Coordinates of N, CA and C in Angstrom, one line a residue:
X1 N -24.7 -8.0 -90.8 CA -23.6 -8.7 -90.1 C -22.5 -7.8 -89.7
X2 N -22.3 -7.7 -88.4 CA -21.2 -6.8 -87.9 C -20.0 -7.7 -87.5
X3 N -18.9 -7.3 -88.0 CA -17.6 -8.0 -87.7 C -16.7 -7.0 -87.1
X4 N -16.1 -7.4 -86.0 CA -15.1 -6.5 -85.3 C -13.7 -7.3 -85.3
X5 N -12.6 -6.6 -85.5 CA -11.3 -7.3 -85.3 C -10.5 -6.4 -84.4
X6 N -9.8 -7.0 -83.5 CA -9.0 -6.3 -82.5 C -7.8 -7.0 -82.0
X7 N -6.6 -6.4 -82.1 CA -5.4 -7.0 -81.5 C -5.5 -6.5 -80.0
X8 N -5.5 -7.5 -79.1 CA -5.7 -7.2 -77.7 C -4.4 -6.9 -76.9
X9 N -3.3 -7.3 -77.5 CA -2.0 -7.2 -76.8 C -2.1 -7.8 -75.4
X10 N -2.7 -9.0 -75.3 CA -2.9 -9.7 -74.1 C -4.4 -9.6 -73.7
X11 N -5.1 -10.8 -73.7 CA -6.5 -10.8 -73.3 C -6.7 -10.4 -71.9
X12 N -5.8 -10.7 -71.0 CA -6.0 -10.4 -69.6 C -5.9 -8.9 -69.4
X13 N -4.9 -8.3 -70.1 CA -4.7 -6.8 -70.0 C -5.9 -6.1 -70.6
X14 N -6.4 -6.5 -71.8 CA -7.5 -5.8 -72.4 C -8.8 -6.0 -71.6
X15 N -8.9 -7.1 -70.9 CA -10.1 -7.3 -70.1 C -10.1 -6.3 -68.9
X16 N -9.0 -6.1 -68.3 CA -8.9 -5.2 -67.2 C -9.2 -3.7 -67.6
X17 N -9.0 -3.4 -68.9 CA -9.3 -2.1 -69.4 C -10.7 -2.0 -70.0
X18 N -11.5 -3.0 -69.8 CA -13.0 -2.9 -70.1 C -13.3 -3.4 -71.5
X19 N -12.4 -4.2 -72.1 CA -12.7 -4.6 -73.5 C -14.0 -5.4 -73.6
X20 N -14.2 -6.4 -72.7 CA -15.3 -7.3 -72.8 C -16.6 -6.6 -72.5
X21 N -16.6 -5.6 -71.6 CA -17.8 -4.8 -71.3 C -18.2 -4.1 -72.6
X22 N -17.2 -3.5 -73.2 CA -17.4 -2.7 -74.5 C -18.0 -3.7 -75.6
X23 N -17.4 -4.8 -75.7 CA -17.8 -5.8 -76.7 C -19.2 -6.2 -76.5
X24 N -19.7 -6.4 -75.3 CA -21.0 -6.8 -75.0 C -22.1 -5.8 -75.4
X25 N -21.7 -4.5 -75.7 CA -22.6 -3.5 -76.1 C -22.5 -3.2 -77.6
X26 N -21.8 -4.0 -78.4 CA -21.5 -3.7 -79.8 C -22.5 -4.4 -80.8
X27 N -23.3 -5.4 -80.3 CA -24.2 -6.1 -81.2 C -23.5 -6.8 -82.3
X28 N -22.3 -7.3 -82.1 CA -21.5 -7.9 -83.1 C -22.0 -9.3 -83.4
X29 N -21.8 -9.7 -84.6 CA -22.0 -11.2 -84.9 C -20.8 -12.0 -84.8
X30 N -19.6 -11.4 -85.1 CA -18.3 -12.0 -85.0 C -17.3 -11.1 -84.5
X31 N -16.5 -11.5 -83.6 CA -15.3 -10.7 -83.1 C -14.1 -11.5 -83.3
X32 N -13.1 -11.0 -84.0 CA -11.9 -11.7 -84.2 C -10.8 -11.0 -83.4
X33 N -10.0 -11.7 -82.7 CA -9.0 -11.2 -81.8 C -7.7 -11.8 -82.1
X34 N -6.6 -11.0 -81.8 CA -5.3 -11.5 -82.0 C -4.4 -11.1 -80.8
X35 N -3.3 -11.8 -80.8 CA -2.3 -11.5 -79.7 C -2.9 -11.6 -78.3
X36 N -3.6 -12.8 -78.1 CA -4.2 -13.0 -76.8 C -3.2 -13.3 -75.7
X37 N -2.0 -13.7 -76.1 CA -0.9 -14.0 -75.1 C -1.4 -14.9 -73.9
X38 N -2.1 -15.9 -74.3 CA -2.6 -16.8 -73.2 C -2.7 -18.2 -73.7
X39 N -2.7 -19.2 -72.8 CA -3.0 -20.6 -73.1 C -4.3 -20.9 -72.4
X40 N -4.9 -22.1 -72.8 CA -6.2 -22.5 -72.3 C -6.3 -22.4 -70.7
X41 N -5.3 -22.8 -69.9 CA -5.4 -22.7 -68.5 C -5.6 -21.2 -68.0
X42 N -5.2 -20.3 -68.8 CA -5.3 -18.8 -68.5 C -6.7 -18.3 -68.8
X43 N -7.5 -19.0 -69.5 CA -8.7 -18.5 -70.1 C -9.9 -18.7 -69.1
X44 N -10.3 -17.6 -68.5 CA -11.5 -17.7 -67.6 C -12.8 -17.9 -68.4
X45 N -13.9 -18.3 -67.7 CA -15.1 -18.4 -68.4 C -15.5 -17.1 -69.1
X46 N -15.2 -16.0 -68.6 CA -15.5 -14.7 -69.2 C -14.7 -14.5 -70.5
X47 N -13.5 -15.1 -70.6 CA -12.7 -15.0 -71.8 C -13.2 -16.0 -72.8
X48 N -13.7 -17.2 -72.4 CA -14.1 -18.2 -73.3 C -15.5 -18.0 -73.9
X49 N -16.4 -17.5 -73.0 CA -17.8 -17.3 -73.5 C -18.4 -16.0 -73.0
X50 N -17.8 -14.9 -73.4 CA -18.4 -13.6 -72.9 C -19.7 -13.3 -73.5
X51 N -20.7 -12.9 -72.7 CA -22.0 -12.5 -73.1 C -22.7 -13.6 -74.0
X52 N -22.4 -14.8 -73.7 CA -23.0 -16.0 -74.4 C -22.5 -16.1 -75.8
X53 N -21.4 -15.4 -76.2 CA -20.7 -15.7 -77.4 C -19.8 -16.9 -77.2
X54 N -19.6 -17.7 -78.2 CA -18.6 -18.8 -78.1 C -17.3 -18.5 -78.7
X55 N -16.2 -18.7 -78.0 CA -14.9 -18.4 -78.5 C -14.2 -19.7 -79.0
X56 N -13.5 -19.5 -80.1 CA -12.6 -20.6 -80.6 C -11.2 -20.0 -80.8
X57 N -10.2 -20.8 -80.3 CA -8.9 -20.2 -80.2 C -7.8 -21.1 -80.7
X58 N -6.7 -20.4 -81.2 CA -5.5 -21.0 -81.6 C -4.4 -20.5 -80.7
X59 N -4.0 -21.3 -79.7 CA -3.0 -20.9 -78.7 C -1.6 -21.2 -79.2
X60 N -0.6 -20.3 -78.9 CA 0.8 -20.5 -79.2 C 1.3 -21.5 -78.2
X61 N 2.3 -22.3 -78.7 CA 3.0 -23.3 -77.8 C 3.8 -22.5 -76.7
X62 N 4.3 -21.4 -77.2 CA 5.1 -20.6 -76.3 C 4.2 -19.8 -75.3
X63 N 4.5 -19.8 -74.1 CA 3.6 -19.1 -73.1 C 3.7 -17.6 -73.2
X64 N 2.5 -17.0 -73.1 CA 2.5 -15.5 -73.1 C 2.8 -14.9 -74.4
X65 N 2.5 -15.7 -75.5 CA 2.9 -15.2 -76.9 C 1.8 -15.4 -77.9
X66 N 1.6 -14.5 -78.8 CA 0.8 -14.6 -79.9 C -0.6 -15.1 -79.6
X67 N -1.2 -16.0 -80.4 CA -2.5 -16.5 -80.2 C -3.6 -15.7 -80.9
X68 N -4.6 -16.4 -81.4 CA -5.7 -15.8 -82.1 C -7.0 -16.4 -81.7
X69 N -8.1 -15.7 -82.0 CA -9.4 -16.3 -81.6 C -10.5 -15.7 -82.4
X70 N -11.7 -16.3 -82.4 CA -12.9 -15.8 -83.0 C -14.0 -16.1 -82.0
X71 N -14.8 -15.0 -81.7 CA -16.0 -15.1 -80.9 C -17.2 -15.0 -81.9
X72 N -18.2 -16.0 -81.7 CA -19.3 -16.0 -82.6 C -20.6 -16.0 -81.8
X73 N -21.6 -15.3 -82.3 CA -22.9 -15.3 -81.7 C -23.7 -16.6 -82.1
X74 N -23.5 -17.0 -83.3 CA -24.2 -18.2 -83.8 C -23.2 -19.3 -84.2
X75 N -23.5 -20.5 -83.8 CA -22.5 -21.6 -84.0 C -22.2 -21.8 -85.5
X76 N -20.9 -21.8 -85.8 CA -20.6 -22.0 -87.2 C -20.8 -23.4 -87.7
X77 N -20.8 -23.6 -89.0 CA -20.9 -24.9 -89.6 C -19.6 -25.7 -89.4
X78 N -18.5 -25.0 -89.4 CA -17.2 -25.6 -89.3 C -16.2 -24.6 -88.7
X79 N -15.2 -25.2 -88.0 CA -14.1 -24.4 -87.4 C -12.8 -24.9 -87.8
X80 N -11.9 -24.1 -88.3 CA -10.6 -24.5 -88.7 C -9.5 -23.8 -87.8
X81 N -8.7 -24.6 -87.1 CA -7.7 -24.0 -86.3 C -6.3 -24.3 -87.0
X82 N -5.6 -23.3 -87.3 CA -4.4 -23.4 -88.1 C -4.6 -23.6 -89.5
X83 N -3.5 -23.5 -90.3 CA -3.7 -23.6 -91.8 C -2.6 -24.5 -92.4
X84 N -2.2 -25.6 -91.6 CA -1.3 -26.6 -92.1 C 0.1 -26.1 -92.4
X85 N 0.5 -25.2 -91.6 CA 1.9 -24.7 -91.7 C 2.6 -25.0 -90.3
X86 N 3.4 -26.0 -90.3 CA 4.0 -26.4 -89.0 C 4.6 -25.3 -88.2
X87 N 5.4 -24.5 -88.9 CA 6.2 -23.5 -88.2 C 5.2 -22.5 -87.5
X88 N 4.2 -22.0 -88.3 CA 3.4 -20.9 -87.8 C 2.2 -21.4 -87.0
X89 N 1.8 -22.6 -87.2 CA 0.7 -23.2 -86.4 C 1.2 -23.3 -85.0
X90 N 2.5 -23.5 -84.8 CA 3.0 -23.6 -83.4 C 2.9 -22.3 -82.7
X91 N 2.8 -21.2 -83.5 CA 2.7 -19.8 -82.9 C 1.3 -19.3 -82.7
X92 N 0.3 -20.1 -83.1 CA -1.1 -19.8 -82.8 C -1.6 -18.5 -83.5
X93 N -1.7 -18.6 -84.9 CA -1.9 -17.4 -85.7 C -3.1 -17.5 -86.6
X94 N -4.0 -18.5 -86.5 CA -5.1 -18.7 -87.5 C -6.3 -19.4 -86.9
X95 N -7.4 -18.7 -86.9 CA -8.7 -19.4 -86.6 C -9.7 -19.0 -87.7
X96 N -10.4 -19.9 -88.3 CA -11.4 -19.7 -89.3 C -12.7 -20.3 -88.9
X97 N -13.8 -19.6 -89.1 CA -15.1 -20.1 -88.9 C -15.9 -20.0 -90.2
X98 N -16.7 -21.0 -90.4 CA -17.4 -21.1 -91.7 C -18.9 -21.2 -91.5
X99 N -19.6 -20.4 -92.3 CA -21.0 -20.4 -92.4 C -21.4 -20.6 -93.9
X100 N -21.8 -21.8 -94.2 CA -22.1 -22.0 -95.7 C -20.8 -21.8 -96.4
X101 N -20.8 -20.9 -97.5 CA -19.6 -20.7 -98.3 C -18.8 -19.4 -97.8
X102 N -19.2 -18.9 -96.6 CA -18.5 -17.7 -96.0 C -17.5 -18.2 -95.0
X103 N -16.2 -17.8 -95.2 CA -15.2 -18.0 -94.2 C -14.8 -16.6 -93.5
X104 N -14.8 -16.6 -92.2 CA -14.3 -15.4 -91.5 C -13.1 -15.9 -90.7
X105 N -12.0 -15.2 -91.0 CA -10.7 -15.7 -90.5 C -10.1 -14.6 -89.6
X106 N -9.6 -15.1 -88.4 CA -8.8 -14.2 -87.6 C -7.3 -14.6 -87.8
X107 N -6.5 -13.7 -88.2 CA -5.1 -14.0 -88.5 C -4.2 -13.0 -87.8
X108 N -3.0 -13.5 -87.3 CA -2.0 -12.6 -86.7 C -0.7 -12.8 -87.5
X109 N -0.4 -12.0 -88.5 CA 0.8 -12.1 -89.3 C 2.0 -11.6 -88.4
X110 N 3.1 -12.4 -88.4 CA 4.2 -12.0 -87.6 C 4.7 -10.6 -87.8
X111 N 5.2 -10.0 -86.7 CA 6.0 -8.8 -86.8 C 7.4 -9.1 -87.1
X112 N 8.0 -8.3 -87.9 CA 9.5 -8.4 -88.2 C 10.3 -7.4 -87.5
X113 N 9.7 -6.6 -86.6 CA 10.4 -5.4 -86.1 C 11.5 -5.8 -85.1
X114 N 11.5 -7.0 -84.6 CA 12.5 -7.3 -83.6 C 13.9 -7.7 -84.1
X115 N 13.9 -7.9 -85.5 CA 15.2 -8.1 -86.1 C 15.1 -9.0 -87.3
X116 N 16.3 -9.3 -87.9 CA 16.3 -10.0 -89.2 C 15.7 -11.4 -89.1
X117 N 15.9 -12.1 -88.0 CA 15.4 -13.4 -87.9 C 13.8 -13.4 -88.0
X118 N 13.2 -12.5 -87.3 CA 11.7 -12.5 -87.4 C 11.2 -11.9 -88.7
X119 N 12.0 -11.0 -89.3 CA 11.6 -10.5 -90.6 C 11.6 -11.6 -91.6
X120 N 12.6 -12.4 -91.5 CA 12.7 -13.6 -92.4 C 11.5 -14.5 -92.2
X121 N 11.1 -14.7 -90.9 CA 9.9 -15.5 -90.6 C 8.7 -14.9 -91.2
X122 N 8.6 -13.6 -91.1 CA 7.4 -12.9 -91.6 C 7.3 -13.1 -93.1
X123 N 8.4 -13.0 -93.8 CA 8.4 -13.3 -95.3 C 8.0 -14.7 -95.6
X124 N 8.5 -15.7 -94.8 CA 8.1 -17.1 -95.0 C 6.6 -17.2 -94.8
X125 N 6.0 -16.6 -93.8 CA 4.6 -16.6 -93.5 C 3.8 -16.1 -94.7
X126 N 4.2 -14.9 -95.2 CA 3.6 -14.3 -96.3 C 3.6 -15.1 -97.6
X127 N 4.8 -15.7 -97.8 CA 4.9 -16.6 -99.0 C 4.0 -17.8 -99.0
X128 N 3.8 -18.3 -97.9 CA 3.0 -19.5 -97.8 C 1.5 -19.2 -97.6
X129 N 1.2 -18.0 -97.1 CA -0.2 -17.7 -96.8 C -0.9 -17.2 -98.0
X130 N -0.2 -16.5 -98.9 CA -0.9 -16.1 -100.1 C -1.6 -17.2 -100.9
X131 N -0.9 -18.3 -101.2 CA -1.5 -19.4 -101.9 C -2.7 -20.0 -101.1
X132 N -2.7 -20.0 -99.8 CA -3.8 -20.4 -99.0 C -5.0 -19.5 -99.2
X133 N -4.8 -18.2 -99.3 CA -5.9 -17.3 -99.5 C -6.5 -17.5 -100.9
X134 N -5.6 -17.7 -101.9 CA -6.0 -17.9 -103.3 C -6.8 -19.2 -103.4
X135 N -6.4 -20.2 -102.7 CA -7.1 -21.5 -102.7 C -8.5 -21.4 -102.2
X136 N -8.7 -20.6 -101.1 CA -10.0 -20.4 -100.6 C -10.9 -19.7 -101.6
X137 N -10.4 -18.7 -102.2 CA -11.1 -18.0 -103.2 C -11.4 -18.8 -104.4
X138 N -10.5 -19.7 -104.8 CA -10.7 -20.5 -106.0 C -11.7 -21.6 -105.7
X139 N -11.9 -22.0 -104.5 CA -12.9 -22.9 -104.1 C -14.3 -22.3 -104.2
X140 N -14.4 -21.0 -104.4 CA -15.7 -20.3 -104.5 C -16.1 -19.8 -103.1
X141 N -15.2 -19.8 -102.1 CA -15.6 -19.3 -100.8 C -15.6 -17.8 -100.8
X142 N -16.5 -17.2 -100.1 CA -16.4 -15.8 -99.8 C -15.6 -15.7 -98.5
X143 N -14.6 -14.8 -98.4 CA -13.7 -14.7 -97.3 C -13.7 -13.3 -96.7
X144 N -13.8 -13.2 -95.4 CA -13.4 -12.0 -94.7 C -12.2 -12.3 -93.8
X145 N -11.1 -11.8 -94.2 CA -9.8 -12.0 -93.5 C -9.7 -10.8 -92.5
X146 N -9.7 -11.1 -91.2 CA -9.6 -10.0 -90.2 C -8.3 -10.2 -89.5
X147 N -7.7 -9.1 -89.1 CA -6.5 -9.3 -88.3 C -5.5 -8.2 -88.4
X148 N -4.4 -8.5 -87.5 CA -3.2 -7.6 -87.5 C -2.3 -8.2 -88.6
X149 N -2.2 -7.5 -89.7 CA -1.4 -7.9 -90.8 C 0.0 -7.4 -90.7
X150 N 0.2 -6.4 -89.8 CA 1.6 -5.9 -89.5 C 2.2 -5.3 -90.8
X151 N 1.4 -4.7 -91.6 CA 1.8 -4.0 -92.8 C 0.9 -2.8 -93.1
X152 N 1.5 -1.6 -93.2 CA 0.8 -0.4 -93.6 C 1.0 -0.4 -95.2
X153 N -0.1 -0.4 -95.9 CA -0.1 -0.6 -97.3 C 0.5 0.6 -98.1
X154 N 0.0 1.8 -97.9 CA 0.4 2.9 -98.7 C 0.8 4.1 -97.8
X155 N 1.3 5.2 -98.4 CA 1.7 6.3 -97.6 C 0.6 6.9 -96.8
X156 N -0.7 6.8 -97.3 CA -1.8 7.3 -96.5 C -2.0 6.6 -95.2
X157 N -1.5 5.3 -95.2 CA -1.8 4.4 -94.0 C -0.7 4.5 -92.9
X158 N 0.2 5.5 -93.0 CA 1.2 5.7 -91.9 C 1.6 7.1 -91.8
X159 N 1.6 7.6 -90.6 CA 1.9 9.1 -90.4 C 3.3 9.5 -90.9
X160 N 4.3 8.7 -90.4 CA 5.7 9.1 -90.8 C 6.2 8.1 -91.8
X161 N 5.6 8.2 -93.0 CA 6.0 7.2 -94.0 C 7.5 7.3 -94.5
X162 N 7.9 8.6 -94.6 CA 9.3 8.8 -95.1 C 10.3 8.2 -94.2
X163 N 10.0 8.3 -92.9 CA 11.0 7.8 -91.9 C 10.9 6.3 -91.7
X164 N 10.0 5.6 -92.3 CA 9.8 4.2 -92.1 C 10.0 3.3 -93.4
X165 N 10.5 3.9 -94.4 CA 10.6 3.2 -95.7 C 11.5 1.9 -95.6
X166 N 12.4 1.9 -94.6 CA 13.3 0.8 -94.4 C 13.0 0.0 -93.2
X167 N 11.8 0.2 -92.6 CA 11.5 -0.4 -91.4 C 10.4 -1.5 -91.6
X168 N 10.5 -2.6 -90.8 CA 9.5 -3.6 -90.9 C 8.1 -3.0 -90.8
X169 N 7.2 -3.5 -91.6 CA 5.8 -3.0 -91.6 C 5.5 -2.0 -92.7
X170 N 6.6 -1.5 -93.3 CA 6.4 -0.6 -94.4 C 7.5 -0.8 -95.5
X171 N 8.1 -2.0 -95.5 CA 9.1 -2.4 -96.5 C 8.4 -2.5 -97.8
X172 N 9.2 -2.2 -98.9 CA 8.6 -2.4 -100.3 C 8.0 -3.8 -100.5
X173 N 8.8 -4.8 -100.1 CA 8.3 -6.2 -100.3 C 7.0 -6.5 -99.6
X174 N 6.8 -5.9 -98.4 CA 5.6 -6.2 -97.7 C 4.4 -5.4 -98.3
X175 N 4.6 -4.2 -98.7 CA 3.6 -3.4 -99.3 C 3.2 -4.0 -100.7
X176 N 4.2 -4.6 -101.4 CA 3.9 -5.2 -102.7 C 3.1 -6.5 -102.5
X177 N 3.3 -7.2 -101.4 CA 2.5 -8.4 -101.1 C 1.0 -8.0 -101.0
X178 N 0.7 -6.9 -100.3 CA -0.7 -6.5 -100.2 C -1.2 -6.0 -101.6
X179 N -0.4 -5.3 -102.3 CA -0.8 -4.8 -103.6 C -1.2 -6.0 -104.5
X180 N -0.3 -7.0 -104.5 CA -0.6 -8.2 -105.2 C -1.9 -8.9 -104.8
X181 N -2.1 -9.0 -103.5 CA -3.4 -9.6 -103.0 C -4.6 -8.8 -103.5
X182 N -4.5 -7.5 -103.5 CA -5.6 -6.6 -104.0 C -5.7 -6.5 -105.5
X183 N -4.7 -6.1 -106.1 CA -4.7 -5.8 -107.5 C -4.7 -7.0 -108.5
X184 N -3.9 -8.0 -108.1 CA -3.7 -9.1 -109.0 C -4.7 -10.3 -108.6
X185 N -5.1 -10.4 -107.4 CA -5.9 -11.5 -107.0 C -7.3 -11.2 -106.5
X186 N -7.7 -9.9 -106.5 CA -9.1 -9.5 -106.4 C -9.6 -9.4 -105.0
X187 N -8.7 -9.6 -104.0 CA -9.2 -9.3 -102.6 C -9.4 -7.8 -102.4
X188 N -10.2 -7.4 -101.5 CA -10.6 -6.0 -101.3 C -10.2 -5.5 -99.9
X189 N -9.6 -4.3 -99.8 CA -9.3 -3.7 -98.5 C -10.6 -2.9 -98.1
X190 N -11.4 -3.6 -97.3 CA -12.7 -3.1 -97.0 C -12.7 -1.7 -96.4
X191 N -11.9 -1.5 -95.4 CA -11.9 -0.2 -94.8 C -11.6 0.9 -95.7
X192 N -10.5 0.7 -96.5 CA -10.1 1.8 -97.4 C -11.1 2.0 -98.5
X193 N -11.8 1.0 -98.9 CA -12.9 1.2 -99.9 C -14.0 2.1 -99.4
X194 N -14.3 1.9 -98.1 CA -15.4 2.7 -97.5 C -14.9 4.1 -97.0
X195 N -13.7 4.2 -96.6 CA -13.2 5.4 -95.9 C -11.8 5.8 -96.5
X196 N -11.9 6.7 -97.5 CA -10.6 7.2 -98.2 C -9.8 8.2 -97.4
X197 N -10.2 8.6 -96.2 CA -9.6 9.7 -95.5 C -8.2 9.4 -95.0
X198 N -7.4 10.4 -95.0 CA -6.0 10.2 -94.4 C -6.1 10.2 -92.9
X199 N -5.0 9.8 -92.3 CA -4.8 9.7 -90.8 C -5.9 8.9 -90.1
X200 N -6.2 7.8 -90.7 CA -7.1 6.7 -90.1 C -6.2 5.6 -89.8
X201 N -5.9 5.4 -88.5 CA -4.9 4.5 -88.0 C -5.5 3.5 -87.0
X202 N -4.8 2.3 -86.9 CA -5.3 1.3 -85.9 C -4.2 0.9 -84.9
X203 N -3.0 1.4 -85.0 CA -1.9 1.1 -84.1 C -1.0 2.3 -83.9
X204 N -0.6 2.5 -82.6 CA 0.2 3.6 -82.2 C 1.3 3.1 -81.3
X205 N 2.5 3.5 -81.5 CA 3.6 3.2 -80.6 C 3.3 3.7 -79.2
X206 N 3.8 2.9 -78.2 CA 3.7 3.4 -76.9 C 4.8 4.4 -76.5
X207 N 5.7 4.7 -77.4 CA 6.7 5.7 -77.2 C 6.2 7.1 -77.4
X208 N 6.7 8.0 -76.6 CA 6.3 9.4 -76.8 C 4.8 9.7 -76.7
X209 N 4.3 10.6 -77.5 CA 2.9 10.9 -77.5 C 2.2 10.4 -78.7
X210 N 2.6 9.3 -79.2 CA 2.1 8.8 -80.5 C 0.6 8.7 -80.6
X211 N 0.0 8.2 -79.5 CA -1.5 8.0 -79.5 C -2.2 9.4 -79.4
X212 N -1.7 10.2 -78.5 CA -2.3 11.5 -78.4 C -2.2 12.4 -79.6
X213 N -1.1 12.2 -80.3 CA -0.8 13.0 -81.5 C -1.3 12.3 -82.8
X214 N -1.8 11.1 -82.6 CA -2.3 10.3 -83.8 C -1.2 10.1 -84.8
X215 N 0.0 9.8 -84.3 CA 1.1 9.3 -85.1 C 1.1 7.8 -85.2
X216 N 0.3 7.3 -86.1 CA -0.1 5.9 -86.1 C 0.2 5.2 -87.5
X217 N -0.2 3.9 -87.4 CA -0.1 3.1 -88.6 C -1.5 2.4 -88.8
X218 N -1.9 2.1 -90.0 CA -3.1 1.3 -90.2 C -2.6 -0.1 -90.6
X219 N -2.5 -1.0 -89.6 CA -2.0 -2.3 -89.9 C -3.1 -3.4 -89.5
X220 N -4.2 -3.0 -89.1 CA -5.3 -4.0 -88.8 C -6.4 -3.8 -89.9
X221 N -6.8 -5.0 -90.5 CA -7.6 -5.0 -91.7 C -8.8 -5.9 -91.6
X222 N -9.8 -5.6 -92.5 CA -10.7 -6.6 -92.9 C -10.5 -6.6 -94.4
X223 N -10.1 -7.8 -94.9 CA -9.7 -8.0 -96.3 C -10.7 -9.1 -96.9
X224 N -11.4 -8.8 -97.9 CA -12.5 -9.6 -98.3 C -12.5 -9.9 -99.8
X225 N -13.1 -11.1 -100.1 CA -13.3 -11.4 -101.5 C -14.4 -10.5 -102.1
X226 N -14.5 -10.3 -103.4 CA -15.3 -9.2 -103.9 C -16.8 -9.3 -103.6
X227 N -17.4 -10.5 -103.6 CA -18.8 -10.7 -103.3 C -19.2 -10.1 -102.0
X228 N -18.5 -10.6 -100.9 CA -18.9 -10.1 -99.6 C -18.4 -8.7 -99.4
X229 N -17.3 -8.3 -100.0 CA -16.8 -6.9 -99.9 C -17.8 -5.9 -100.4
X230 N -18.5 -6.3 -101.4 CA -19.5 -5.4 -102.0 C -20.7 -5.1 -101.1
X231 N -20.8 -6.0 -100.1 CA -21.9 -5.8 -99.1 C -21.5 -5.0 -97.9
X232 N -20.3 -4.6 -97.8 CA -19.8 -3.8 -96.7 C -20.4 -2.4 -96.8
X233 N -21.0 -1.9 -95.8 CA -21.8 -0.6 -95.8 C -21.2 0.5 -95.0
X234 N -20.7 0.2 -93.8 CA -20.1 1.2 -92.9 C -18.9 0.6 -92.2
X235 N -18.0 1.5 -91.8 CA -16.8 1.1 -91.1 C -16.4 2.2 -90.1
X236 N -15.7 1.8 -89.1 CA -15.2 2.7 -88.1 C -14.0 2.1 -87.3
X237 N -13.2 3.0 -86.8 CA -12.1 2.6 -85.9 C -12.5 3.1 -84.5
X238 N -12.6 2.3 -83.5 CA -13.0 2.7 -82.2 C -11.8 3.2 -81.3
X239 N -11.8 4.5 -81.0 CA -10.7 5.1 -80.3 C -11.1 5.7 -78.9
X240 N -12.4 5.6 -78.6 CA -12.8 6.3 -77.4 C -12.2 5.7 -76.1
X241 N -11.9 4.4 -76.1 CA -11.3 3.7 -75.0 C -10.1 3.0 -75.5
X242 N -9.0 3.1 -74.8 CA -7.7 2.5 -75.3 C -7.6 1.1 -74.6
X243 N -7.9 0.1 -75.3 CA -7.8 -1.3 -74.7 C -6.4 -1.9 -74.9
X244 N -5.7 -1.5 -75.9 CA -4.4 -1.9 -76.1 C -3.7 -0.9 -77.0
X245 N -2.5 -1.3 -77.6 CA -1.9 -0.3 -78.5 C -2.5 -0.3 -79.9
X246 N -3.5 -1.2 -80.1 CA -4.3 -1.2 -81.3 C -5.7 -0.8 -81.0
X247 N -6.5 -0.3 -82.0 CA -7.9 0.0 -81.8 C -8.7 -1.0 -82.6
X248 N -9.9 -1.3 -82.1 CA -10.8 -2.2 -82.8 C -11.3 -1.6 -84.1
X249 N -11.4 -2.4 -85.2 CA -11.9 -2.1 -86.5 C -13.2 -2.7 -86.7
X250 N -14.3 -2.0 -87.0 CA -15.6 -2.4 -87.1 C -16.1 -2.3 -88.5
X251 N -16.7 -3.3 -89.1 CA -17.4 -3.2 -90.4 C -18.7 -3.9 -90.3
X252 N -19.7 -3.2 -90.9 CA -21.1 -3.7 -91.0 C -21.3 -4.1 -92.5
X253 N -21.8 -5.4 -92.6 CA -22.1 -5.9 -94.0 C -23.6 -6.2 -94.1
X254 N -24.1 -5.9 -95.3 CA -25.5 -6.2 -95.6 C -25.6 -7.6 -96.0
X255 N -25.4 -8.5 -94.9 CA -25.4 -9.9 -95.1 C -25.9 -10.6 -93.8
X256 N -26.7 -11.5 -94.0 CA -27.2 -12.3 -92.8 C -26.5 -13.6 -92.7
X257 N -26.1 -13.9 -91.5 CA -25.5 -15.2 -91.2 C -26.5 -16.3 -91.2

């Protein structure tokens, strides 16, 4: 089972840069996307059903903002749009597909970088989302949480960690939230388990020469419950083509849908 997650920074923009042609050659079972920045009227047939994959989407009420989706090769047993949080369901941040007891989720956790108001919203999201993830695990579901988490977990996950200790995305409270999810509640950082190397990033600022110099952050994840995480075999970050300010994260699992 191959799962890909990618923040598109606009589905229309990524499409113009060849994202869907690339996706068609990946032999993926599931593609999770975030920040589609589109509503249903904006979605062409190529966006809704590329290469005979079926897409399921959570659109933000605000135009040109946020949005998440999941493309699947095989029809799921169930689809869940949103996670019963009125504030953030209005922002289009959650799509879950279910196959038996496996849940694959595309999530777009808010960024707090624009100021205190959005940072407070990010903390509200995190506080309410943790119990949701724990409830899924407690139900006996295997979960693969894919998406832009907007948090670099450890110093190895960000190039300029010293200069970002007080910045959104690397705040102590944010990093502690991930540590709690991993160490206290048993979820697994799949990429880091398979690839312990430094300087493996998934996002780069558009300022300066950040991309060319690999001055990046690892903020896109596949986070899984232990059972399915143990079946993860290979992982990679695709950087050969720049579809957005994020790079797609690919994980292959020894698991058949």
